[in-house]
Amino acid sequence: MAGTYQIFAVGRCMGDLLPESSTLQADATAEILPGNMVAVVLDESGAFRELRGMLDTHGSIGVVKLYLGKTETAAGEAVFLLGQLNPPLVFAVPMASLLAMHRIVGRVCEGPQTEDPTEGATAVLNAQLDLMSPFLCESEAAAPVGPDWRPVDLDALIRSTTQTLEQVDA
């Protein structure tokens, strides 16, 4: 599909819902519903400037978040609610701070799996998801933000840089 691309999930911010080091497929054209996982890219000059600097992975904050819905501030500014599970946090992200938000539509391959989840691990995941439930907004589907945004193709960048250096050395 023309609007899809692959991303690599880093960190454990989605708890046991998404194994670390999974390769995911995002769709830059798909509508986003509350409860969907999304790939998020924040503007470096927006309200999340300092947080993005601490967690920078080519402009993404933890790469994958749980879309909880859309609301607005008391001043009327559109705000997307995004959550993560480990630790359970909710981010109120103004539209002006988002460069891209695309729905995760599948897993290309999963990262290393632990053995079958124990009852304890399943209970923790259920508790984390339950903590997000008060923030799920009944809202219409959101259009993707930044449908033309794509991650940097690091392999292509390295190849291009290597070719340029080889030409300079020649």
PDB file of C-alpha atoms in Angstrom:
ATOM      1  CA  MET A   1       0.000   0.000   0.000  1.00  0.00           C
ATOM      2  CA  ALA A   2       1.293   3.416  -0.951  1.00  0.00           C
ATOM      3  CA  GLY A   3       0.639   4.996   2.448  1.00  0.00           C
ATOM      4  CA  THR A   4       2.392   2.357   4.546  1.00  0.00           C
ATOM      5  CA  TYR A   5       5.905   2.196   5.929  1.00  0.00           C
ATOM      6  CA  GLN A   6       7.750   0.230   8.571  1.00  0.00           C
ATOM      7  CA  ILE A   7       8.933   1.481  11.940  1.00  0.00           C
ATOM      8  CA  PHE A   8      10.942  -0.151  14.674  1.00  0.00           C
ATOM      9  CA  ALA A   9       9.440  -0.111  18.188  1.00  0.00           C
ATOM     10  CA  VAL A  10      12.003   0.783  20.798  1.00  0.00           C
ATOM     11  CA  GLY A  11      11.540   0.750  24.546  1.00  0.00           C
ATOM     12  CA  ARG A  12       8.862  -0.803  26.692  1.00  0.00           C
ATOM     13  CA  CYS A  13       6.424   2.106  26.818  1.00  0.00           C
ATOM     14  CA  MET A  14       3.588  -0.138  25.585  1.00  0.00           C
ATOM     15  CA  GLY A  15       4.315  -2.793  28.209  1.00  0.00           C
ATOM     16  CA  ASP A  16       3.482  -6.372  27.238  1.00  0.00           C
ATOM     17  CA  LEU A  17       1.011  -5.160  24.607  1.00  0.00           C
ATOM     18  CA  LEU A  18       3.916  -4.616  22.205  1.00  0.00           C
ATOM     19  CA  PRO A  19       7.192  -6.514  22.568  1.00  0.00           C
ATOM     20  CA  GLU A  20      10.307  -4.327  22.450  1.00  0.00           C
ATOM     21  CA  SER A  21      12.163  -4.465  19.109  1.00  0.00           C
ATOM     22  CA  SER A  22       9.036  -5.244  17.102  1.00  0.00           C
ATOM     23  CA  THR A  23       8.896  -4.037  13.521  1.00  0.00           C
ATOM     24  CA  LEU A  24       5.532  -2.441  12.850  1.00  0.00           C
ATOM     25  CA  GLN A  25       3.664  -1.252   9.802  1.00  0.00           C
ATOM     26  CA  ALA A  26       2.125   2.233   9.956  1.00  0.00           C
ATOM     27  CA  ASP A  27      -0.426   3.594   7.503  1.00  0.00           C
ATOM     28  CA  ALA A  28      -0.220   7.321   6.807  1.00  0.00           C
ATOM     29  CA  THR A  29      -3.679   7.313   5.207  1.00  0.00           C
ATOM     30  CA  ALA A  30      -5.808   5.293   7.660  1.00  0.00           C
ATOM     31  CA  GLU A  31      -8.290   6.970   9.985  1.00  0.00           C
ATOM     32  CA  ILE A  32      -7.455   6.675  13.664  1.00  0.00           C
ATOM     33  CA  LEU A  33      -9.981   5.541  16.274  1.00  0.00           C
ATOM     34  CA  PRO A  34      -9.695   5.748  20.067  1.00  0.00           C
ATOM     35  CA  GLY A  35      -7.865   2.637  21.252  1.00  0.00           C
ATOM     36  CA  ASN A  36      -5.660   2.347  18.124  1.00  0.00           C
ATOM     37  CA  MET A  37      -1.869   2.301  18.421  1.00  0.00           C
ATOM     38  CA  VAL A  38      -0.213   5.169  16.565  1.00  0.00           C
ATOM     39  CA  ALA A  39       3.254   6.230  15.464  1.00  0.00           C
ATOM     40  CA  VAL A  40       3.853   9.779  16.710  1.00  0.00           C
ATOM     41  CA  VAL A  41       6.333  12.449  15.610  1.00  0.00           C
ATOM     42  CA  LEU A  42       6.529  15.706  17.570  1.00  0.00           C
ATOM     43  CA  ASP A  43       7.594  19.147  16.431  1.00  0.00           C
ATOM     44  CA  GLU A  44      10.940  20.096  17.953  1.00  0.00           C
ATOM     45  CA  SER A  45       9.843  23.682  18.611  1.00  0.00           C
ATOM     46  CA  GLY A  46       6.511  22.906  20.274  1.00  0.00           C
ATOM     47  CA  ALA A  47       5.401  22.400  23.847  1.00  0.00           C
ATOM     48  CA  PHE A  48       7.215  19.042  24.008  1.00  0.00           C
ATOM     49  CA  ARG A  49      10.626  20.489  23.035  1.00  0.00           C
ATOM     50  CA  GLU A  50      12.441  19.435  26.224  1.00  0.00           C
ATOM     51  CA  LEU A  51      10.791  16.024  26.462  1.00  0.00           C
ATOM     52  CA  ARG A  52      11.526  15.347  22.810  1.00  0.00           C
ATOM     53  CA  GLY A  53      15.160  16.285  23.363  1.00  0.00           C
ATOM     54  CA  MET A  54      15.412  13.708  26.143  1.00  0.00           C
ATOM     55  CA  LEU A  55      13.740  10.933  24.143  1.00  0.00           C
ATOM     56  CA  ASP A  56      14.726  11.886  20.606  1.00  0.00           C
ATOM     57  CA  THR A  57      14.629   9.027  18.126  1.00  0.00           C
ATOM     58  CA  HIS A  58      14.411  10.968  14.866  1.00  0.00           C
ATOM     59  CA  GLY A  59      11.545  13.097  16.102  1.00  0.00           C
ATOM     60  CA  SER A  60       9.428  10.410  17.679  1.00  0.00           C
ATOM     61  CA  ILE A  61       8.578  10.210  21.342  1.00  0.00           C
ATOM     62  CA  GLY A  62       8.722   6.564  22.243  1.00  0.00           C
ATOM     63  CA  VAL A  63       7.599   5.926  18.635  1.00  0.00           C
ATOM     64  CA  VAL A  64       4.314   4.196  19.512  1.00  0.00           C
ATOM     65  CA  LYS A  65       1.479   5.482  21.675  1.00  0.00           C
ATOM     66  CA  LEU A  66      -2.143   4.552  22.318  1.00  0.00           C
ATOM     67  CA  TYR A  67      -4.574   7.028  20.741  1.00  0.00           C
ATOM     68  CA  LEU A  68      -7.208   7.857  23.353  1.00  0.00           C
ATOM     69  CA  GLY A  69      -9.170  10.494  21.443  1.00  0.00           C
ATOM     70  CA  LYS A  70      -9.444  14.156  20.655  1.00  0.00           C
ATOM     71  CA  THR A  71     -10.649  16.917  22.949  1.00  0.00           C
ATOM     72  CA  GLU A  72      -9.972  20.604  23.396  1.00  0.00           C
ATOM     73  CA  THR A  73      -8.516  22.885  26.020  1.00  0.00           C
ATOM     74  CA  ALA A  74     -10.520  25.499  27.924  1.00  0.00           C
ATOM     75  CA  ALA A  75      -9.187  28.014  25.372  1.00  0.00           C
ATOM     76  CA  GLY A  76     -10.568  25.900  22.502  1.00  0.00           C
ATOM     77  CA  GLU A  77      -7.298  24.425  21.193  1.00  0.00           C
ATOM     78  CA  ALA A  78      -7.570  20.934  19.652  1.00  0.00           C
ATOM     79  CA  VAL A  79      -5.692  18.359  21.745  1.00  0.00           C
ATOM     80  CA  PHE A  80      -4.995  14.684  21.094  1.00  0.00           C
ATOM     81  CA  LEU A  81      -4.800  12.406  24.130  1.00  0.00           C
ATOM     82  CA  LEU A  82      -2.045   9.803  23.774  1.00  0.00           C
ATOM     83  CA  GLY A  83      -1.189   7.144  26.308  1.00  0.00           C
ATOM     84  CA  GLN A  84       1.503   4.671  27.129  1.00  0.00           C
ATOM     85  CA  LEU A  85       1.346   1.683  29.453  1.00  0.00           C
ATOM     86  CA  ASN A  86       4.778   1.406  31.065  1.00  0.00           C
ATOM     87  CA  PRO A  87       4.623   3.576  33.092  1.00  0.00           C
ATOM     88  CA  PRO A  88       0.948   4.456  32.636  1.00  0.00           C
ATOM     89  CA  LEU A  89       0.936   8.055  31.356  1.00  0.00           C
ATOM     90  CA  VAL A  90      -1.397  10.251  29.346  1.00  0.00           C
ATOM     91  CA  PHE A  91      -0.018  13.021  27.144  1.00  0.00           C
ATOM     92  CA  ALA A  92      -2.195  15.951  26.055  1.00  0.00           C
ATOM     93  CA  VAL A  93      -0.619  16.861  22.712  1.00  0.00           C
ATOM     94  CA  PRO A  94      -1.817  19.991  20.903  1.00  0.00           C
ATOM     95  CA  MET A  95      -2.296  19.661  17.154  1.00  0.00           C
ATOM     96  CA  ALA A  96       0.423  22.302  16.658  1.00  0.00           C
ATOM     97  CA  SER A  97       3.011  19.997  18.299  1.00  0.00           C
ATOM     98  CA  LEU A  98       2.362  17.013  16.003  1.00  0.00           C
ATOM     99  CA  LEU A  99       4.298  16.579  12.786  1.00  0.00           C
ATOM    100  CA  ALA A 100       2.785  13.139  12.207  1.00  0.00           C
ATOM    101  CA  MET A 101       0.418  10.661  13.782  1.00  0.00           C
ATOM    102  CA  HIS A 102      -0.222   7.497  11.785  1.00  0.00           C
ATOM    103  CA  ARG A 103      -2.168   4.382  12.733  1.00  0.00           C
ATOM    104  CA  ILE A 104      -0.266   1.158  13.347  1.00  0.00           C
ATOM    105  CA  VAL A 105      -1.944  -1.404  11.104  1.00  0.00           C
ATOM    106  CA  GLY A 106       0.153  -4.485  11.756  1.00  0.00           C
ATOM    107  CA  ARG A 107       3.295  -6.144  12.946  1.00  0.00           C
ATOM    108  CA  VAL A 108       5.865  -7.193  10.395  1.00  0.00           C
ATOM    109  CA  CYS A 109       7.786  -9.160  12.982  1.00  0.00           C
ATOM    110  CA  GLU A 110       7.744  -9.251  16.744  1.00  0.00           C
ATOM    111  CA  GLY A 111      10.707  -8.695  18.977  1.00  0.00           C
ATOM    112  CA  PRO A 112      12.028 -11.325  21.336  1.00  0.00           C
ATOM    113  CA  GLN A 113       9.179 -12.945  23.207  1.00  0.00           C
ATOM    114  CA  THR A 114       9.178 -13.982  26.797  1.00  0.00           C
ATOM    115  CA  GLU A 115       7.607 -17.321  27.556  1.00  0.00           C
ATOM    116  CA  ASP A 116       3.840 -17.521  27.624  1.00  0.00           C
ATOM    117  CA  PRO A 117       2.539 -14.627  29.673  1.00  0.00           C
ATOM    118  CA  THR A 118       2.014 -15.516  33.295  1.00  0.00           C
ATOM    119  CA  GLU A 119      -1.183 -14.699  35.129  1.00  0.00           C
ATOM    120  CA  GLY A 120       0.737 -11.932  36.885  1.00  0.00           C
ATOM    121  CA  ALA A 121       1.918 -10.377  33.603  1.00  0.00           C
ATOM    122  CA  THR A 122      -1.583 -10.578  32.157  1.00  0.00           C
ATOM    123  CA  ALA A 123      -2.994  -8.968  35.315  1.00  0.00           C
ATOM    124  CA  VAL A 124      -0.443  -6.112  35.035  1.00  0.00           C
ATOM    125  CA  LEU A 125      -1.312  -5.526  31.359  1.00  0.00           C
ATOM    126  CA  ASN A 126      -5.036  -5.514  32.168  1.00  0.00           C
ATOM    127  CA  ALA A 127      -4.438  -3.061  35.035  1.00  0.00           C
ATOM    128  CA  GLN A 128      -2.393  -0.785  32.737  1.00  0.00           C
ATOM    129  CA  LEU A 129      -5.128  -0.824  30.089  1.00  0.00           C
ATOM    130  CA  ASP A 130      -7.772  -0.172  32.762  1.00  0.00           C
ATOM    131  CA  LEU A 131      -5.815   2.899  33.919  1.00  0.00           C
ATOM    132  CA  MET A 132      -6.147   4.316  30.388  1.00  0.00           C
ATOM    133  CA  SER A 133      -9.925   3.707  30.234  1.00  0.00           C
ATOM    134  CA  PRO A 134     -11.015   6.983  31.917  1.00  0.00           C
ATOM    135  CA  PHE A 135      -9.153   8.902  29.207  1.00  0.00           C
ATOM    136  CA  LEU A 136     -10.742   7.172  26.204  1.00  0.00           C
ATOM    137  CA  CYS A 137     -12.802   9.859  24.506  1.00  0.00           C
ATOM    138  CA  GLU A 138     -15.883   9.115  22.505  1.00  0.00           C
ATOM    139  CA  SER A 139     -14.885  10.996  19.415  1.00  0.00           C
ATOM    140  CA  GLU A 140     -15.093  10.645  15.692  1.00  0.00           C
ATOM    141  CA  ALA A 141     -12.250   9.036  13.826  1.00  0.00           C
ATOM    142  CA  ALA A 142      -9.263  11.338  13.484  1.00  0.00           C
ATOM    143  CA  ALA A 143      -7.603  11.904  10.149  1.00  0.00           C
ATOM    144  CA  PRO A 144      -3.906  11.063  10.080  1.00  0.00           C
ATOM    145  CA  VAL A 145      -1.646  14.000  10.877  1.00  0.00           C
ATOM    146  CA  GLY A 146       1.202  14.648   8.422  1.00  0.00           C
ATOM    147  CA  PRO A 147       0.228  12.039   5.814  1.00  0.00           C
ATOM    148  CA  ASP A 148       3.350  12.846   3.749  1.00  0.00           C
ATOM    149  CA  TRP A 149       5.778  12.345   6.669  1.00  0.00           C
ATOM    150  CA  ARG A 150       7.996   9.237   6.460  1.00  0.00           C
ATOM    151  CA  PRO A 151      10.858   8.170   8.731  1.00  0.00           C
ATOM    152  CA  VAL A 152      14.405   8.728   7.615  1.00  0.00           C
ATOM    153  CA  ASP A 153      15.645   5.708   5.652  1.00  0.00           C
ATOM    154  CA  LEU A 154      18.930   5.266   7.517  1.00  0.00           C
ATOM    155  CA  ASP A 155      20.226   2.600   5.135  1.00  0.00           C
ATOM    156  CA  ALA A 156      19.708   4.895   2.135  1.00  0.00           C
ATOM    157  CA  LEU A 157      21.304   7.800   4.012  1.00  0.00           C
ATOM    158  CA  ILE A 158      24.379   5.708   4.850  1.00  0.00           C
ATOM    159  CA  ARG A 159      24.664   4.478   1.238  1.00  0.00           C
ATOM    160  CA  SER A 160      24.381   8.033  -0.082  1.00  0.00           C
ATOM    161  CA  THR A 161      26.967   9.364   2.369  1.00  0.00           C
ATOM    162  CA  THR A 162      29.355   6.498   1.579  1.00  0.00           C
ATOM    163  CA  GLN A 163      29.010   7.137  -2.166  1.00  0.00           C
ATOM    164  CA  THR A 164      29.652  10.855  -1.651  1.00  0.00           C
ATOM    165  CA  LEU A 165      32.766  10.127   0.437  1.00  0.00           C
ATOM    166  CA  GLU A 166      34.037   7.651  -2.149  1.00  0.00           C
ATOM    167  CA  GLN A 167      33.590  10.268  -4.884  1.00  0.00           C
ATOM    168  CA  VAL A 168      35.482  12.848  -2.831  1.00  0.00           C
ATOM    169  CA  ASP A 169      38.324  10.369  -2.201  1.00  0.00           C
ATOM    170  CA  ALA A 170      38.573   9.441  -5.895  1.00  0.00           C
TER     171      ALA A 170
END
